[in-house]
PDB file of C-alpha atoms and ligand atoms in Angstrom:
ATOM      1  CA  MET K   1     102.309 115.642 165.349  1.00 95.00           C
ATOM      2  CA  LYS K   2     101.172 112.021 165.022  1.00 96.00           C
ATOM      3  CA  LEU K   3     102.336 109.816 162.178  1.00 96.00           C
ATOM      4  CA  SER K   4      99.952 107.269 160.837  1.00 95.00           C
ATOM      5  CA  ALA K   5     101.330 103.772 160.012  1.00 95.00           C
ATOM      6  CA  ASP K   6      98.668 101.105 159.466  1.00 97.00           C
ATOM      7  CA  GLU K   7     100.159  97.736 158.488  1.00 98.00           C
ATOM      8  CA  VAL K   8      97.198  96.699 156.323  1.00 98.00           C
ATOM      9  CA  LYS K   9      97.158  99.964 154.369  1.00 98.00           C
ATOM     10  CA  ILE K  10     100.898  99.840 153.904  1.00 98.00           C
ATOM     11  CA  THR K  11     100.710  96.409 152.502  1.00 98.00           C
ATOM     12  CA  ARG K  12      97.653  97.209 150.331  1.00 98.00           C
ATOM     13  CA  SER K  13      99.426 100.230 148.819  1.00 98.00           C
ATOM     14  CA  ILE K  14     102.462  98.112 147.905  1.00 98.00           C
ATOM     15  CA  LEU K  15     100.460  95.282 146.364  1.00 98.00           C
ATOM     16  CA  ARG K  16      98.139  97.649 144.420  1.00 98.00           C
ATOM     17  CA  ALA K  17     101.138  99.640 143.044  1.00 98.00           C
ATOM     18  CA  SER K  18     102.819  96.338 142.078  1.00 98.00           C
ATOM     19  CA  PHE K  19      99.815  94.796 140.345  1.00 98.00           C
ATOM     20  CA  GLU K  20      99.245  98.040 138.420  1.00 98.00           C
ATOM     21  CA  MET K  21     102.851  98.098 137.364  1.00 98.00           C
ATOM     22  CA  TRP K  22     103.066  94.376 136.259  1.00 98.00           C
ATOM     23  CA  GLU K  23      99.761  94.641 134.393  1.00 98.00           C
ATOM     24  CA  ASN K  24     101.146  97.684 132.467  1.00 98.00           C
ATOM     25  CA  ILE K  25     104.331  95.806 131.361  1.00 98.00           C
ATOM     26  CA  LEU K  26     102.941  92.442 130.233  1.00 98.00           C
ATOM     27  CA  ASP K  27     103.236  93.445 126.550  1.00 98.00           C
ATOM     28  CA  ILE K  28     106.099  95.851 125.785  1.00 98.00           C
ATOM     29  CA  ASP K  29     108.255  97.151 122.921  1.00 98.00           C
ATOM     30  CA  VAL K  30     111.703  96.332 124.274  1.00 99.00           C
ATOM     31  CA  ALA K  31     112.874  94.145 127.112  1.00 99.00           C
ATOM     32  CA  ILE K  32     116.451  94.758 128.053  1.00 99.00           C
ATOM     33  CA  VAL K  33     118.271  92.123 130.074  1.00 99.00           C
ATOM     34  CA  GLY K  34     120.927  93.656 132.345  1.00 98.00           C
ATOM     35  CA  ALA K  35     121.159  97.131 133.889  1.00 98.00           C
ATOM     36  CA  GLY K  36     124.896  97.593 133.349  1.00 98.00           C
ATOM     37  CA  PRO K  37     126.297 100.598 131.433  1.00 98.00           C
ATOM     38  CA  SER K  38     125.213  99.353 128.028  1.00 98.00           C
ATOM     39  CA  GLY K  39     121.721  98.316 129.051  1.00 99.00           C
ATOM     40  CA  LEU K  40     121.036 101.565 130.935  1.00 98.00           C
ATOM     41  CA  THR K  41     122.218 103.642 127.973  1.00 98.00           C
ATOM     42  CA  CYS K  42     120.170 101.682 125.509  1.00 99.00           C
ATOM     43  CA  ALA K  43     117.086 102.088 127.760  1.00 99.00           C
ATOM     44  CA  ARG K  44     117.543 105.831 127.956  1.00 98.00           C
ATOM     45  CA  TYR K  45     117.574 106.311 124.130  1.00 98.00           C
ATOM     46  CA  LEU K  46     114.750 103.921 123.430  1.00 98.00           C
ATOM     47  CA  ALA K  47     112.531 105.509 126.165  1.00 98.00           C
ATOM     48  CA  ASN K  48     113.466 108.925 124.810  1.00 98.00           C
ATOM     49  CA  ALA K  49     112.079 107.776 121.394  1.00 98.00           C
ATOM     50  CA  GLY K  50     108.799 106.947 123.151  1.00 98.00           C
ATOM     51  CA  LEU K  51     109.097 103.179 123.321  1.00 98.00           C
ATOM     52  CA  LYS K  52     107.877 101.095 126.146  1.00 98.00           C
ATOM     53  CA  VAL K  53     111.024  99.777 127.758  1.00 98.00           C
ATOM     54  CA  VAL K  54     111.655  97.574 130.759  1.00 99.00           C
ATOM     55  CA  VAL K  55     115.124  96.682 132.047  1.00 99.00           C
ATOM     56  CA  PHE K  56     115.346  93.367 133.949  1.00 99.00           C
ATOM     57  CA  GLU K  57     118.252  93.150 136.421  1.00 98.00           C
ATOM     58  CA  ARG K  58     119.170  90.054 138.374  1.00 98.00           C
ATOM     59  CA  HIS K  59     120.756  91.922 141.253  1.00 98.00           C
ATOM     60  CA  LEU K  60     119.047  94.395 143.627  1.00 97.00           C
ATOM     61  CA  ALA K  61     121.246  97.153 142.320  1.00 97.00           C
ATOM     62  CA  PHE K  62     121.545  98.557 138.831  1.00 98.00           C
ATOM     63  CA  GLY K  63     124.966  99.470 137.343  1.00 98.00           C
ATOM     64  CA  GLY K  64     126.620  96.145 136.557  1.00 98.00           C
ATOM     65  CA  GLY K  65     130.357  96.168 136.535  1.00 97.00           C
ATOM     66  CA  THR K  66     130.703 100.017 136.992  1.00 97.00           C
ATOM     67  CA  TRP K  67     130.541 100.492 140.768  1.00 97.00           C
ATOM     68  CA  GLY K  68     134.012  99.194 141.619  1.00 97.00           C
ATOM     69  CA  GLY K  69     135.921 101.195 138.862  1.00 97.00           C
ATOM     70  CA  GLY K  70     139.309  99.573 138.164  1.00 97.00           C
ATOM     71  CA  MET K  71     140.303  96.927 140.720  1.00 98.00           C
ATOM     72  CA  GLY K  72     138.329  98.763 143.367  1.00 98.00           C
ATOM     73  CA  PHE K  73     139.839 102.211 142.586  1.00 98.00           C
ATOM     74  CA  PRO K  74     136.581 104.199 142.166  1.00 98.00           C
ATOM     75  CA  TYR K  75     137.107 105.777 138.743  1.00 98.00           C
ATOM     76  CA  ILE K  76     136.432 104.680 135.190  1.00 98.00           C
ATOM     77  CA  VAL K  77     138.002 105.865 131.951  1.00 98.00           C
ATOM     78  CA  VAL K  78     135.919 107.117 129.055  1.00 98.00           C
ATOM     79  CA  GLU K  79     137.192 108.080 125.599  1.00 97.00           C
ATOM     80  CA  GLU K  80     135.797 110.519 123.046  1.00 97.00           C
ATOM     81  CA  PRO K  81     133.061 110.783 121.858  1.00 97.00           C
ATOM     82  CA  ALA K  82     131.456 108.747 124.613  1.00 98.00           C
ATOM     83  CA  ASN K  83     131.982 111.554 127.168  1.00 98.00           C
ATOM     84  CA  LYS K  84     129.024 113.294 125.428  1.00 98.00           C
ATOM     85  CA  ILE K  85     126.575 110.636 126.375  1.00 98.00           C
ATOM     86  CA  LEU K  86     127.653 110.888 130.083  1.00 98.00           C
ATOM     87  CA  GLU K  87     127.599 114.723 129.942  1.00 98.00           C
ATOM     88  CA  GLU K  88     124.037 114.562 128.585  1.00 97.00           C
ATOM     89  CA  CYS K  89     123.223 112.661 131.885  1.00 98.00           C
ATOM     90  CA  GLY K  90     124.887 115.296 134.012  1.00 98.00           C
ATOM     91  CA  VAL K  91     128.007 113.211 134.895  1.00 98.00           C
ATOM     92  CA  LYS K  92     131.017 115.349 135.780  1.00 98.00           C
ATOM     93  CA  LEU K  93     134.070 114.289 133.820  1.00 98.00           C
ATOM     94  CA  LYS K  94     137.716 115.196 134.265  1.00 98.00           C
ATOM     95  CA  LYS K  95     140.162 115.322 131.389  1.00 97.00           C
ATOM     96  CA  MET K  96     143.341 113.259 132.033  1.00 96.00           C
ATOM     97  CA  ASP K  97     145.928 112.562 129.395  1.00 92.00           C
ATOM     98  CA  ASP K  98     143.998 111.563 126.322  1.00 94.00           C
ATOM     99  CA  TYR K  99     140.926 110.416 128.270  1.00 97.00           C
ATOM    100  CA  TYR K 100     138.151 111.446 130.620  1.00 98.00           C
ATOM    101  CA  VAL K 101     137.761 109.961 134.057  1.00 98.00           C
ATOM    102  CA  ALA K 102     134.427 109.695 135.883  1.00 98.00           C
ATOM    103  CA  ASP K 103     133.434 108.697 139.473  1.00 98.00           C
ATOM    104  CA  SER K 104     132.354 105.008 139.256  1.00 98.00           C
ATOM    105  CA  VAL K 105     129.438 105.583 141.632  1.00 98.00           C
ATOM    106  CA  GLU K 106     128.202 108.780 140.042  1.00 98.00           C
ATOM    107  CA  VAL K 107     127.979 107.268 136.570  1.00 98.00           C
ATOM    108  CA  PRO K 108     125.518 104.395 137.200  1.00 98.00           C
ATOM    109  CA  ALA K 109     123.426 106.616 139.475  1.00 98.00           C
ATOM    110  CA  LYS K 110     123.035 109.333 136.839  1.00 98.00           C
ATOM    111  CA  LEU K 111     122.602 106.932 133.965  1.00 98.00           C
ATOM    112  CA  ALA K 112     119.869 105.155 135.759  1.00 98.00           C
ATOM    113  CA  VAL K 113     118.075 108.394 136.744  1.00 98.00           C
ATOM    114  CA  SER K 114     118.251 109.563 133.120  1.00 98.00           C
ATOM    115  CA  ALA K 115     116.767 106.245 131.825  1.00 98.00           C
ATOM    116  CA  ILE K 116     114.022 106.437 134.519  1.00 98.00           C
ATOM    117  CA  ASP K 117     113.257 110.064 133.733  1.00 98.00           C
ATOM    118  CA  ALA K 118     113.033 109.222 130.049  1.00 98.00           C
ATOM    119  CA  GLY K 119     110.241 106.736 130.892  1.00 98.00           C
ATOM    120  CA  ALA K 120     112.089 103.356 131.153  1.00 98.00           C
ATOM    121  CA  LYS K 121     111.147 100.944 133.995  1.00 98.00           C
ATOM    122  CA  ILE K 122     114.072  99.267 135.820  1.00 98.00           C
ATOM    123  CA  LEU K 123     113.119  96.098 137.614  1.00 98.00           C
ATOM    124  CA  THR K 124     115.796  94.785 140.006  1.00 98.00           C
ATOM    125  CA  GLY K 125     115.952  91.318 141.658  1.00 98.00           C
ATOM    126  CA  ILE K 126     114.456  89.683 138.525  1.00 98.00           C
ATOM    127  CA  VAL K 127     116.281  87.164 136.408  1.00 98.00           C
ATOM    128  CA  VAL K 128     115.609  86.390 132.748  1.00 98.00           C
ATOM    129  CA  GLU K 129     115.864  82.591 132.704  1.00 98.00           C
ATOM    130  CA  ASP K 130     114.552  81.838 129.252  1.00 98.00           C
ATOM    131  CA  LEU K 131     113.011  83.462 126.123  1.00 98.00           C
ATOM    132  CA  ILE K 132     109.651  83.131 124.433  1.00 98.00           C
ATOM    133  CA  VAL K 133     110.481  81.950 120.776  1.00 98.00           C
ATOM    134  CA  ARG K 134     107.739  81.798 118.151  1.00 97.00           C
ATOM    135  CA  GLU K 135     108.473  80.563 114.577  1.00 96.00           C
ATOM    136  CA  ASP K 136     112.180  81.184 114.915  1.00 96.00           C
ATOM    137  CA  LYS K 137     111.721  84.706 116.294  1.00 98.00           C
ATOM    138  CA  VAL K 138     112.185  85.947 119.800  1.00 98.00           C
ATOM    139  CA  ALA K 139     108.892  87.189 121.250  1.00 98.00           C
ATOM    140  CA  GLY K 140     109.536  87.898 124.892  1.00 98.00           C
ATOM    141  CA  VAL K 141     111.271  87.039 128.077  1.00 98.00           C
ATOM    142  CA  VAL K 142     110.676  84.371 130.786  1.00 98.00           C
ATOM    143  CA  ILE K 143     111.311  85.765 134.238  1.00 98.00           C
ATOM    144  CA  ASN K 144     111.730  84.682 137.766  1.00 98.00           C
ATOM    145  CA  SER K 145     112.777  86.182 141.075  1.00 98.00           C
ATOM    146  CA  TYR K 146     116.418  86.302 141.915  1.00 98.00           C
ATOM    147  CA  ALA K 147     115.584  85.160 145.442  1.00 98.00           C
ATOM    148  CA  ILE K 148     113.933  82.026 143.988  1.00 98.00           C
ATOM    149  CA  GLU K 149     116.939  81.396 141.755  1.00 98.00           C
ATOM    150  CA  LYS K 150     119.382  81.869 144.626  1.00 98.00           C
ATOM    151  CA  ALA K 151     117.471  79.588 146.946  1.00 98.00           C
ATOM    152  CA  GLY K 152     117.439  76.895 144.206  1.00 98.00           C
ATOM    153  CA  LEU K 153     113.622  76.487 144.526  1.00 98.00           C
ATOM    154  CA  HIS K 154     111.637  74.837 141.840  1.00 97.00           C
ATOM    155  CA  ILE K 155     109.114  77.513 141.237  1.00 98.00           C
ATOM    156  CA  ASP K 156     107.736  78.185 137.733  1.00 98.00           C
ATOM    157  CA  PRO K 157     108.490  81.460 136.073  1.00 98.00           C
ATOM    158  CA  LEU K 158     106.209  84.143 134.533  1.00 98.00           C
ATOM    159  CA  ALA K 159     106.490  85.627 130.992  1.00 98.00           C
ATOM    160  CA  ILE K 160     106.473  89.059 129.362  1.00 98.00           C
ATOM    161  CA  LYS K 161     105.776  89.635 125.620  1.00 98.00           C
ATOM    162  CA  SER K 162     108.177  91.947 123.921  1.00 98.00           C
ATOM    163  CA  LYS K 163     108.683  92.956 120.276  1.00 98.00           C
ATOM    164  CA  ILE K 164     112.431  93.084 120.862  1.00 99.00           C
ATOM    165  CA  VAL K 165     114.779  91.600 123.490  1.00 99.00           C
ATOM    166  CA  VAL K 166     118.262  93.066 124.171  1.00 99.00           C
ATOM    167  CA  ASP K 167     121.060  90.845 125.635  1.00 98.00           C
ATOM    168  CA  ALA K 168     123.022  93.383 127.756  1.00 98.00           C
ATOM    169  CA  THR K 169     124.135  90.768 130.273  1.00 98.00           C
ATOM    170  CA  GLY K 170     127.822  91.480 130.065  1.00 98.00           C
ATOM    171  CA  HIS K 171     130.717  89.008 129.854  1.00 97.00           C
ATOM    172  CA  ASP K 172     128.642  85.877 130.078  1.00 96.00           C
ATOM    173  CA  ALA K 173     126.062  86.770 127.338  1.00 98.00           C
ATOM    174  CA  THR K 174     123.642  84.745 129.351  1.00 97.00           C
ATOM    175  CA  VAL K 175     120.514  85.387 127.195  1.00 98.00           C
ATOM    176  CA  THR K 176     122.236  84.454 123.902  1.00 98.00           C
ATOM    177  CA  ASN K 177     123.716  81.373 125.548  1.00 97.00           C
ATOM    178  CA  ILE K 178     120.242  80.286 126.796  1.00 97.00           C
ATOM    179  CA  LEU K 179     118.714  80.852 123.309  1.00 98.00           C
ATOM    180  CA  VAL K 180     121.421  78.789 121.525  1.00 97.00           C
ATOM    181  CA  LYS K 181     121.447  75.973 124.025  1.00 96.00           C
ATOM    182  CA  LYS K 182     117.703  75.489 124.475  1.00 96.00           C
ATOM    183  CA  ASN K 183     116.875  75.783 120.780  1.00 96.00           C
ATOM    184  CA  LYS K 184     119.916  73.922 119.458  1.00 94.00           C
ATOM    185  CA  LEU K 185     120.815  76.794 117.151  1.00 94.00           C
ATOM    186  CA  ASP K 186     123.859  76.831 114.825  1.00 90.00           C
ATOM    187  CA  LEU K 187     124.741  80.276 116.222  1.00 89.00           C
ATOM    188  CA  LYS K 188     127.978  79.813 118.131  1.00 88.00           C
ATOM    189  CA  VAL K 189     128.680  81.858 121.205  1.00 93.00           C
ATOM    190  CA  TYR K 190     132.547  81.951 121.378  1.00 91.00           C
ATOM    191  CA  GLY K 191     133.088  83.828 124.619  1.00 96.00           C
ATOM    192  CA  GLU K 192     135.411  86.902 124.989  1.00 96.00           C
ATOM    193  CA  ARG K 193     139.153  87.023 124.136  1.00 97.00           C
ATOM    194  CA  SER K 194     141.836  88.177 126.483  1.00 98.00           C
ATOM    195  CA  MET K 195     142.343  91.898 126.970  1.00 98.00           C
ATOM    196  CA  TRP K 196     143.165  94.375 124.248  1.00 98.00           C
ATOM    197  CA  ALA K 197     141.415  97.582 125.146  1.00 97.00           C
ATOM    198  CA  GLU K 198     141.604  99.535 121.885  1.00 96.00           C
ATOM    199  CA  LYS K 199     140.715  96.681 119.589  1.00 97.00           C
ATOM    200  CA  GLY K 200     137.939  95.575 121.924  1.00 98.00           C
ATOM    201  CA  GLU K 201     136.335  98.947 122.150  1.00 97.00           C
ATOM    202  CA  ASN K 202     136.166  99.198 118.343  1.00 97.00           C
ATOM    203  CA  GLN K 203     134.993  95.660 117.776  1.00 97.00           C
ATOM    204  CA  LEU K 204     132.191  96.305 120.180  1.00 97.00           C
ATOM    205  CA  LEU K 205     130.652  98.923 117.903  1.00 97.00           C
ATOM    206  CA  GLU K 206     130.745  96.485 114.921  1.00 97.00           C
ATOM    207  CA  ASN K 207     129.496  93.579 117.054  1.00 98.00           C
ATOM    208  CA  THR K 208     126.444  95.498 118.443  1.00 98.00           C
ATOM    209  CA  GLY K 209     123.120  94.687 116.682  1.00 98.00           C
ATOM    210  CA  GLU K 210     120.589  92.027 115.870  1.00 98.00           C
ATOM    211  CA  ILE K 211     122.007  88.510 116.083  1.00 97.00           C
ATOM    212  CA  TYR K 212     118.769  86.517 115.725  1.00 97.00           C
ATOM    213  CA  PRO K 213     115.346  87.720 114.687  1.00 98.00           C
ATOM    214  CA  ASN K 214     114.254  90.290 117.402  1.00 98.00           C
ATOM    215  CA  LEU K 215     117.260  89.551 119.616  1.00 98.00           C
ATOM    216  CA  PHE K 216     119.904  92.374 119.843  1.00 98.00           C
ATOM    217  CA  VAL K 217     123.189  92.348 121.725  1.00 98.00           C
ATOM    218  CA  CYS K 218     125.078  95.293 123.126  1.00 98.00           C
ATOM    219  CA  GLY K 219     127.883  95.957 125.607  1.00 98.00           C
ATOM    220  CA  MET K 220     130.334  93.182 126.609  1.00 98.00           C
ATOM    221  CA  ALA K 221     127.769  90.542 125.527  1.00 98.00           C
ATOM    222  CA  ALA K 222     128.243  91.693 121.923  1.00 98.00           C
ATOM    223  CA  ASN K 223     131.951  90.964 122.164  1.00 98.00           C
ATOM    224  CA  ALA K 224     131.408  87.776 124.156  1.00 97.00           C
ATOM    225  CA  VAL K 225     129.144  86.456 121.363  1.00 97.00           C
ATOM    226  CA  LYS K 226     131.676  87.185 118.585  1.00 95.00           C
ATOM    227  CA  ASN K 227     134.883  86.409 120.483  1.00 96.00           C
ATOM    228  CA  GLY K 228     135.889  90.103 120.692  1.00 97.00           C
ATOM    229  CA  TYR K 229     138.643  91.310 123.066  1.00 98.00           C
ATOM    230  CA  ARG K 230     137.808  92.355 126.652  1.00 97.00           C
ATOM    231  CA  MET K 231     138.813  95.869 127.612  1.00 97.00           C
ATOM    232  CA  GLY K 232     138.862  96.351 131.381  1.00 95.00           C
ATOM    233  CA  ALA K 233     138.024  99.666 133.030  1.00 95.00           C
ATOM    234  CA  ILE K 234     137.538 101.726 129.898  1.00 97.00           C
ATOM    235  CA  PHE K 235     133.769 102.160 129.395  1.00 98.00           C
ATOM    236  CA  GLY K 236     133.225 104.482 126.367  1.00 98.00           C
ATOM    237  CA  GLY K 237     132.305 101.555 124.068  1.00 98.00           C
ATOM    238  CA  MET K 238     129.606 100.396 126.428  1.00 98.00           C
ATOM    239  CA  TYR K 239     127.732 103.682 126.204  1.00 98.00           C
ATOM    240  CA  ILE K 240     128.166 104.034 122.419  1.00 98.00           C
ATOM    241  CA  SER K 241     127.166 100.327 122.015  1.00 98.00           C
ATOM    242  CA  GLY K 242     123.971 100.968 124.039  1.00 98.00           C
ATOM    243  CA  LYS K 243     123.197 103.964 121.894  1.00 98.00           C
ATOM    244  CA  ILE K 244     123.885 102.202 118.567  1.00 98.00           C
ATOM    245  CA  CYS K 245     121.717  99.315 119.793  1.00 98.00           C
ATOM    246  CA  ALA K 246     118.860 101.732 120.556  1.00 99.00           C
ATOM    247  CA  GLU K 247     119.180 103.377 117.111  1.00 98.00           C
ATOM    248  CA  LYS K 248     119.126  99.906 115.306  1.00 98.00           C
ATOM    249  CA  ILE K 249     116.069  98.875 117.312  1.00 98.00           C
ATOM    250  CA  ILE K 250     114.233 102.194 116.555  1.00 98.00           C
ATOM    251  CA  GLU K 251     114.997 101.637 112.824  1.00 98.00           C
ATOM    252  CA  LYS K 252     113.733  98.079 112.988  1.00 98.00           C
ATOM    253  CA  LEU K 253     110.480  98.979 114.713  1.00 98.00           C
ATOM    254  CA  LYS K 254     109.829 101.543 112.022  1.00 94.00           C
ATOM    255  CA  GLU K 255     109.649  98.786 109.340  1.00 83.00           C
TER     256      GLU K 255
HETATM  257  O1  48F J 301     128.403  93.242 133.204  1.00 66.00           O
HETATM  258  P1  48F J 301     127.681  94.511 132.918  1.00 66.00           P
HETATM  259  O2  48F J 301     128.160  95.810 133.532  1.00 66.00           O
HETATM  260  O3  48F J 301     127.537  94.630 131.345  1.00 66.00           O
HETATM  261  P2  48F J 301     127.951  95.689 130.273  1.00 66.00           P
HETATM  262  O4  48F J 301     126.840  96.683 130.202  1.00 66.00           O
HETATM  263  O5  48F J 301     129.208  96.447 130.787  1.00 66.00           O
HETATM  264  C1  48F J 301     130.429  95.774 130.964  1.00 66.00           C
HETATM  265  C2  48F J 301     131.298  96.608 132.001  1.00 66.00           C
HETATM  266  O6  48F J 301     130.606  96.695 133.263  1.00 66.00           O
HETATM  267  C3  48F J 301     132.688  96.117 132.175  1.00 66.00           C
HETATM  268  C4  48F J 301     133.616  96.218 131.036  1.00 66.00           C
HETATM  269  C5  48F J 301     134.147  97.521 130.576  1.00 66.00           C
HETATM  270  O7  48F J 301     134.979  97.470 129.567  1.00 66.00           O
HETATM  271  O8  48F J 301     133.921  95.189 130.424  1.00 66.00           O
HETATM  272  O9  48F J 301     132.616  94.790 132.691  1.00 66.00           O
HETATM  273  O10 48F J 301     128.304  94.889 129.023  1.00 66.00           O
HETATM  274  O11 48F J 301     126.172  94.309 133.368  1.00 66.00           O
HETATM  275  C6  48F J 301     125.428  93.169 133.010  1.00 66.00           C
HETATM  276  C7  48F J 301     124.275  93.118 133.992  1.00 66.00           C
HETATM  277  O12 48F J 301     123.420  92.074 133.549  1.00 66.00           O
HETATM  278  C8  48F J 301     122.872  91.389 134.685  1.00 66.00           C
HETATM  279  C9  48F J 301     124.004  91.362 135.683  1.00 66.00           C
HETATM  280  O13 48F J 301     123.667  91.163 136.984  1.00 66.00           O
HETATM  281  C10 48F J 301     124.744  92.690 135.380  1.00 66.00           C
HETATM  282  O14 48F J 301     124.206  93.673 136.317  1.00 66.00           O
HETATM  283  N1  48F J 301     122.439  90.022 134.256  1.00 66.00           N
HETATM  284  C11 48F J 301     123.193  89.028 133.741  1.00 66.00           C
HETATM  285  N2  48F J 301     122.487  87.939 133.373  1.00 66.00           N
HETATM  286  C12 48F J 301     121.207  88.346 133.721  1.00 66.00           C
HETATM  287  C13 48F J 301     121.208  89.625 134.239  1.00 66.00           C
HETATM  288  C14 48F J 301     119.939  87.639 133.604  1.00 66.00           C
HETATM  289  N3  48F J 301     119.874  86.363 133.105  1.00 66.00           N
HETATM  290  N4  48F J 301     118.854  88.250 133.986  1.00 66.00           N
HETATM  291  C15 48F J 301     118.872  89.516 134.542  1.00 66.00           C
HETATM  292  N5  48F J 301     120.043  90.207 134.644  1.00 66.00           N
END
């Protein structure tokens, strides 16, 4: 047996596939910023509904704050009815006391696979550094490479048009903060409150939704924007928030 490995052909294949991919996502239905638990769940439900969805994630890995479980102990806790969302993705859950526990590596892996299989594109190593805003409505995302950001290089970004943008950036609510700061909006981003798991989980469901025309928030970003409590290593609210956010977007896009 002789394996063929021509450098030019390898390079050409990668470049062609990349250009094809980028061209196909220049104008999309939903741009989700952040591939944590809420963003991935939201992507899965939107893609299942037939929408063109791209998730932009700063780091090279998807999963956000799930991988390390609670303080490095590799399990997360999920409460009913969020267990059903993970079960749909094939995650194995174990009942303990009033909760379910799940392997903190299995969960992001299976959530991402289910979002990809539904048709969502996940792009890692890409930072959303600004938004396109037209006549007081969000109209897309301004993106750059994480490597460029990390190196502190002054290299201009590119842009993607999107009917809806989702801020699923977690505790820092970076997208909403950028929108408010750059456009001098009255909208105040309060930041999250100290931990109160039960209250935080329930506030999250109320705080999920559209906060500015065409900008939705889900996951911890939704509580950070509205000064909701943080919850720690209980994740059910993140999955339900992602699902509610997808349902609200589907409803809006029907209008
Ligand atoms: O933080 P993260 O996991 O957000 P989440 O979906 O889930 C929160 C839980 O992990 C946990 C918790 C449970 O009770 O509180 O913390 O709300 O994922 C957010 C992702 O967004 C990425 C970031 O790297 C992370 O993977 N991100 C943040 N800002 C940007 C970004 C940006 N400007 N561009 C691209 N990605």
